Tab-separated table of C-alpha atoms in Angstrom:
chain	number	residue	atom	x	y	z
A	1	MET	CA	-78.836	152.265	20.516
A	2	PRO	CA	-80.467	152.531	17.176
A	3	VAL	CA	-79.628	149.796	14.650
A	4	THR	CA	-79.877	152.181	11.566
A	5	SER	CA	-76.499	152.998	10.967
A	6	VAL	CA	-74.310	150.432	12.871
A	7	MET	CA	-71.539	150.056	11.188
A	8	GLY	CA	-71.315	153.791	11.310
A	9	VAL	CA	-70.939	154.036	14.934
A	10	VAL	CA	-68.620	151.146	14.907
A	11	THR	CA	-66.678	152.583	12.394
A	12	SER	CA	-66.116	155.644	14.300
A	13	ILE	CA	-65.118	154.134	17.792
A	14	ILE	CA	-62.566	152.336	16.163
A	15	HIS	CA	-59.822	153.855	16.942
A	16	LYS	CA	-56.923	151.056	16.482
A	17	LYS	CA	-57.353	147.764	15.580
A	18	ILE	CA	-56.473	144.972	18.611
A	19	ASN	CA	-56.552	141.355	18.265
A	20	GLU	CA	-58.631	139.049	19.699
A	21	GLU	CA	-57.899	137.218	22.896
A	22	GLU	CA	-58.599	133.498	22.644
A	23	ASN	CA	-61.106	132.378	25.663
A	24	THR	CA	-62.728	135.685	26.439
A	25	ILE	CA	-66.065	136.120	27.605
A	26	LEU	CA	-67.648	139.467	27.135
A	27	PHE	CA	-70.650	140.813	29.189
A	28	PHE	CA	-71.207	144.787	28.227
A	29	GLY	CA	-73.583	146.970	29.556
A	30	ARG	CA	-75.511	149.088	32.636
A	31	ILE	CA	-74.562	146.989	35.976
A	32	LEU	CA	-78.567	145.961	37.127
A	33	GLU	CA	-79.943	143.115	38.227
A	34	TYR	CA	-82.448	142.146	35.435
A	35	LYS	CA	-79.000	141.512	33.481
A	36	GLY	CA	-78.858	138.235	35.181
A	37	ILE	CA	-74.612	138.959	35.777
A	38	ASP	CA	-75.086	136.631	39.506
A	39	TYR	CA	-76.068	133.817	36.318
A	40	LEU	CA	-73.081	134.004	34.829
A	41	ILE	CA	-70.556	133.975	37.516
A	42	LYS	CA	-72.437	130.921	38.668
A	43	ALA	CA	-71.728	129.334	35.705
A	44	GLU	CA	-67.918	130.182	35.865
A	45	PRO	CA	-66.416	127.124	37.412
A	46	LEU	CA	-68.398	125.063	35.180
A	47	ILE	CA	-66.285	127.285	32.116
A	48	SER	CA	-63.105	127.148	33.756
A	49	GLU	CA	-63.172	123.077	34.882
A	50	LYS	CA	-62.948	123.525	30.932
A	51	ILE	CA	-60.711	125.992	29.687
A	52	PRO	CA	-58.175	126.787	33.019
A	53	ASN	CA	-57.045	130.325	31.104
A	54	ILE	CA	-60.666	131.521	30.885
A	55	LYS	CA	-61.316	135.228	31.219
A	56	ILE	CA	-64.367	136.603	31.544
A	57	ILE	CA	-65.157	140.843	31.270
A	58	ILE	CA	-68.002	142.237	33.126
A	59	ALA	CA	-67.338	146.153	31.517
A	60	GLY	CA	-70.261	148.575	32.621
A	61	SER	CA	-71.126	151.355	35.255
A	62	GLY	CA	-73.592	150.682	38.089
A	63	ASP	CA	-73.523	148.874	41.568
A	64	PHE	CA	-70.852	146.144	41.705
A	65	SER	CA	-70.972	145.140	45.212
A	66	LYS	CA	-73.412	142.300	45.725
A	67	TYR	CA	-71.712	140.535	43.061
A	68	GLU	CA	-68.119	140.599	44.460
A	69	SER	CA	-69.030	138.459	47.008
A	70	MET	CA	-70.141	135.581	44.494
A	71	ILE	CA	-66.954	134.780	42.499
A	72	ASN	CA	-64.979	132.009	43.702
A	73	HIS	CA	-62.098	132.077	41.331
A	74	LYS	CA	-61.321	136.248	40.577
A	75	ASN	CA	-58.413	135.610	38.662
A	76	HIS	CA	-60.857	134.904	36.101
A	77	PHE	CA	-62.865	138.117	35.830
A	78	GLU	CA	-61.800	141.432	34.668
A	79	ILE	CA	-64.128	143.669	36.444
A	80	ILE	CA	-64.329	146.805	34.727
A	81	ASN	CA	-67.222	148.907	36.784
A	82	GLU	CA	-67.280	151.993	35.258
A	83	TYR	CA	-68.294	154.285	32.138
A	84	ILE	CA	-66.889	153.035	29.232
A	85	PRO	CA	-65.596	155.704	26.540
A	86	ASP	CA	-65.480	154.646	23.029
A	87	GLU	CA	-62.455	153.873	22.538
A	88	LYS	CA	-62.797	151.075	25.346
A	89	VAL	CA	-65.462	149.841	23.485
A	90	SER	CA	-64.145	148.977	20.582
A	91	GLU	CA	-61.242	147.343	22.528
A	92	LEU	CA	-63.126	145.313	24.539
A	93	PHE	CA	-65.327	143.984	21.872
A	94	GLN	CA	-62.336	143.300	19.424
A	95	LYS	CA	-60.495	141.070	22.371
A	96	SER	CA	-63.318	139.314	22.835
A	97	SER	CA	-63.775	135.634	21.761
A	98	VAL	CA	-68.059	136.044	22.172
A	99	VAL	CA	-70.355	138.010	23.853
A	100	VAL	CA	-72.704	137.192	26.747
A	101	LEU	CA	-76.008	138.485	27.302
A	102	PRO	CA	-77.446	136.535	30.283
A	103	TYR	CA	-80.587	138.454	30.900
A	104	ILE	CA	-83.989	137.298	33.240
A	105	GLU	CA	-85.291	139.809	31.297
A	106	ALA	CA	-85.577	141.909	28.796
A	107	SER	CA	-87.124	143.367	25.896
A	108	GLN	CA	-84.555	144.467	23.690
A	109	THR	CA	-80.687	145.498	23.548
A	110	GLY	CA	-78.693	147.503	21.355
A	111	ILE	CA	-75.313	145.747	22.210
A	112	ILE	CA	-76.299	142.561	19.938
A	113	PRO	CA	-76.135	144.576	16.886
A	114	ILE	CA	-72.531	145.898	18.289
A	115	ALA	CA	-71.192	142.860	18.181
A	116	TYR	CA	-72.355	141.403	15.874
A	117	ALA	CA	-70.746	143.870	13.487
A	118	PHE	CA	-67.094	143.650	15.345
A	119	LYS	CA	-68.170	139.401	14.074
A	120	LYS	CA	-68.511	138.203	17.401
A	121	PRO	CA	-70.689	135.100	17.919
A	122	VAL	CA	-74.094	135.822	21.526
A	123	VAL	CA	-75.217	133.963	23.444
A	124	ALA	CA	-78.209	135.306	25.086
A	125	THR	CA	-81.527	133.779	27.303
A	126	ASP	CA	-84.694	133.526	25.505
A	127	VAL	CA	-86.472	136.756	26.556
A	128	GLY	CA	-87.545	139.687	25.136
A	129	SER	CA	-87.107	140.623	21.585
A	130	LEU	CA	-83.683	138.939	22.287
A	131	SER	CA	-84.225	135.546	20.269
A	132	GLU	CA	-85.476	137.591	17.595
A	133	VAL	CA	-82.590	138.820	16.873
A	134	ILE	CA	-80.377	135.869	17.446
A	135	VAL	CA	-80.295	132.741	14.678
A	136	ASP	CA	-79.597	130.074	17.088
A	137	GLY	CA	-76.825	127.137	16.113
A	138	VAL	CA	-76.152	130.099	13.436
A	139	THR	CA	-74.712	134.039	14.948
A	140	GLY	CA	-74.970	132.562	18.878
A	141	PHE	CA	-77.120	130.636	21.045
A	142	ILE	CA	-80.499	131.484	22.652
A	143	VAL	CA	-80.623	129.540	26.714
A	144	PRO	CA	-83.005	129.298	29.159
A	145	PRO	CA	-82.996	132.519	31.407
A	146	ARG	CA	-81.731	131.739	34.894
A	147	ASP	CA	-79.443	128.600	33.629
A	148	SER	CA	-75.926	128.995	34.385
A	149	LYS	CA	-75.106	125.089	33.166
A	150	LEU	CA	-76.718	125.755	29.911
A	151	LEU	CA	-75.067	128.569	29.805
A	152	ALA	CA	-72.113	127.988	30.149
A	153	ASP	CA	-72.521	124.764	28.069
A	154	SER	CA	-72.967	127.281	25.151
A	155	LEU	CA	-70.414	129.574	25.668
A	156	LEU	CA	-68.096	126.555	26.294
A	157	ASN	CA	-69.182	124.607	22.891
A	158	ILE	CA	-68.294	128.529	20.754
A	159	LEU	CA	-64.808	128.504	22.365
A	160	LEU	CA	-63.747	124.841	21.945
A	161	ASN	CA	-64.333	125.136	18.811
A	162	LYS	CA	-63.073	127.982	16.306
A	163	ASN	CA	-64.522	127.287	13.453
A	164	LEU	CA	-67.987	127.177	14.405
A	165	LYS	CA	-67.185	130.567	16.307
A	166	ASN	CA	-65.392	131.645	13.817
A	167	SER	CA	-68.528	130.651	11.338
A	168	MET	CA	-70.741	132.187	13.763
A	169	GLY	CA	-68.838	135.783	13.844
A	170	SER	CA	-69.301	135.800	10.152
A	171	ALA	CA	-72.955	134.744	10.181
A	172	ALA	CA	-73.158	137.263	12.598
A	173	TYR	CA	-71.784	139.906	10.583
A	174	GLU	CA	-74.041	139.314	7.364
A	175	PHE	CA	-77.719	139.623	9.425
A	176	MET	CA	-76.035	142.906	11.003
A	177	LYS	CA	-75.831	143.757	7.661
A	178	GLU	CA	-79.170	142.399	5.922
A	179	ASN	CA	-81.382	143.223	8.756
A	180	MET	CA	-80.230	146.227	10.970
A	181	SER	CA	-79.114	148.461	8.758
A	182	TRP	CA	-81.508	151.023	6.920
A	183	LYS	CA	-80.574	149.554	3.877
A	184	GLY	CA	-80.873	146.108	4.834
A	185	ILE	CA	-84.961	147.058	6.658
A	186	ALA	CA	-85.543	148.855	3.054
A	187	GLN	CA	-84.949	146.055	1.038
A	188	LYS	CA	-87.241	143.988	3.163
A	189	THR	CA	-90.447	146.596	3.093
A	190	ILE	CA	-90.155	146.780	-0.841
A	191	GLY	CA	-89.637	143.355	-1.106
A	192	GLU	CA	-92.870	143.091	0.457
A	193	TYR	CA	-94.752	145.739	-0.930
A	194	GLN	CA	-93.825	143.890	-3.945
A	195	LYS	CA	-94.820	141.222	-3.527
A	196	LEU	CA	-97.871	142.510	-2.052
A	197	LEU	CA	-98.770	144.705	-5.561
A	198	GLY	CA	-97.096	141.458	-7.686
A	199	ASN	CA	-94.613	143.127	-9.234
A	200	PHE	CA	-91.395	141.686	-8.435
A	201	GLU	CA	-88.970	144.025	-10.474
A	202	LYS	CA	-87.107	145.948	-7.397
A	203	PRO	CA	-87.507	149.370	-7.763
A	204	ARG	CA	-83.179	150.331	-8.488
A	205	TYR	CA	-84.311	153.876	-7.486
A	206	LEU	CA	-85.158	153.731	-4.363
A	207	ILE	CA	-82.133	151.250	-3.096
A	208	GLY	CA	-79.622	153.520	-4.819
A	209	SER	CA	-80.967	156.398	-2.548
A	210	LEU	CA	-79.912	155.055	0.429
A	211	GLN	CA	-76.016	154.110	-0.169
């Protein structure tokens, strides 16, 4: 999804406020092989060993049959294998503690801006441009692809440290506002032009027109 009006999209899909559910991990998006769902499933025993009430939500349409047999502890998973309507999207992101993208390859994704808009930290793999929109240790964690242990360790780091989780969520929201909206992008672009021109006075009329 375009990141140009993330807050507008998020506002439009929030039909009711949902409380966060403790120790809930969300994978959101179409079920496709390159998204590394098998590595998330393999990470679950390492997580549930430390957090017995962990819940991993996997939500999205696509063929999930190949992953069913990989799940050892079905009580730790909530599988929503269908198209997710807007009101359900809002509910899922609001009640999650952290969002995970265990991709083994990718170019970019619209999931991260949505997670940030809901003030959720993100754990993702170092593929494609994902590391460009996750500030490692600030808005979430970046881990190598195909590494279930490091994936589990990073998720545990967030879930076992409430202050870290909250600070990352706040930082993610600020990052989204500054870097994933037309206004934020325009301000950065204008700033670069100012440097090139040697003129550091803000052209206020340009910024104002974006509000």
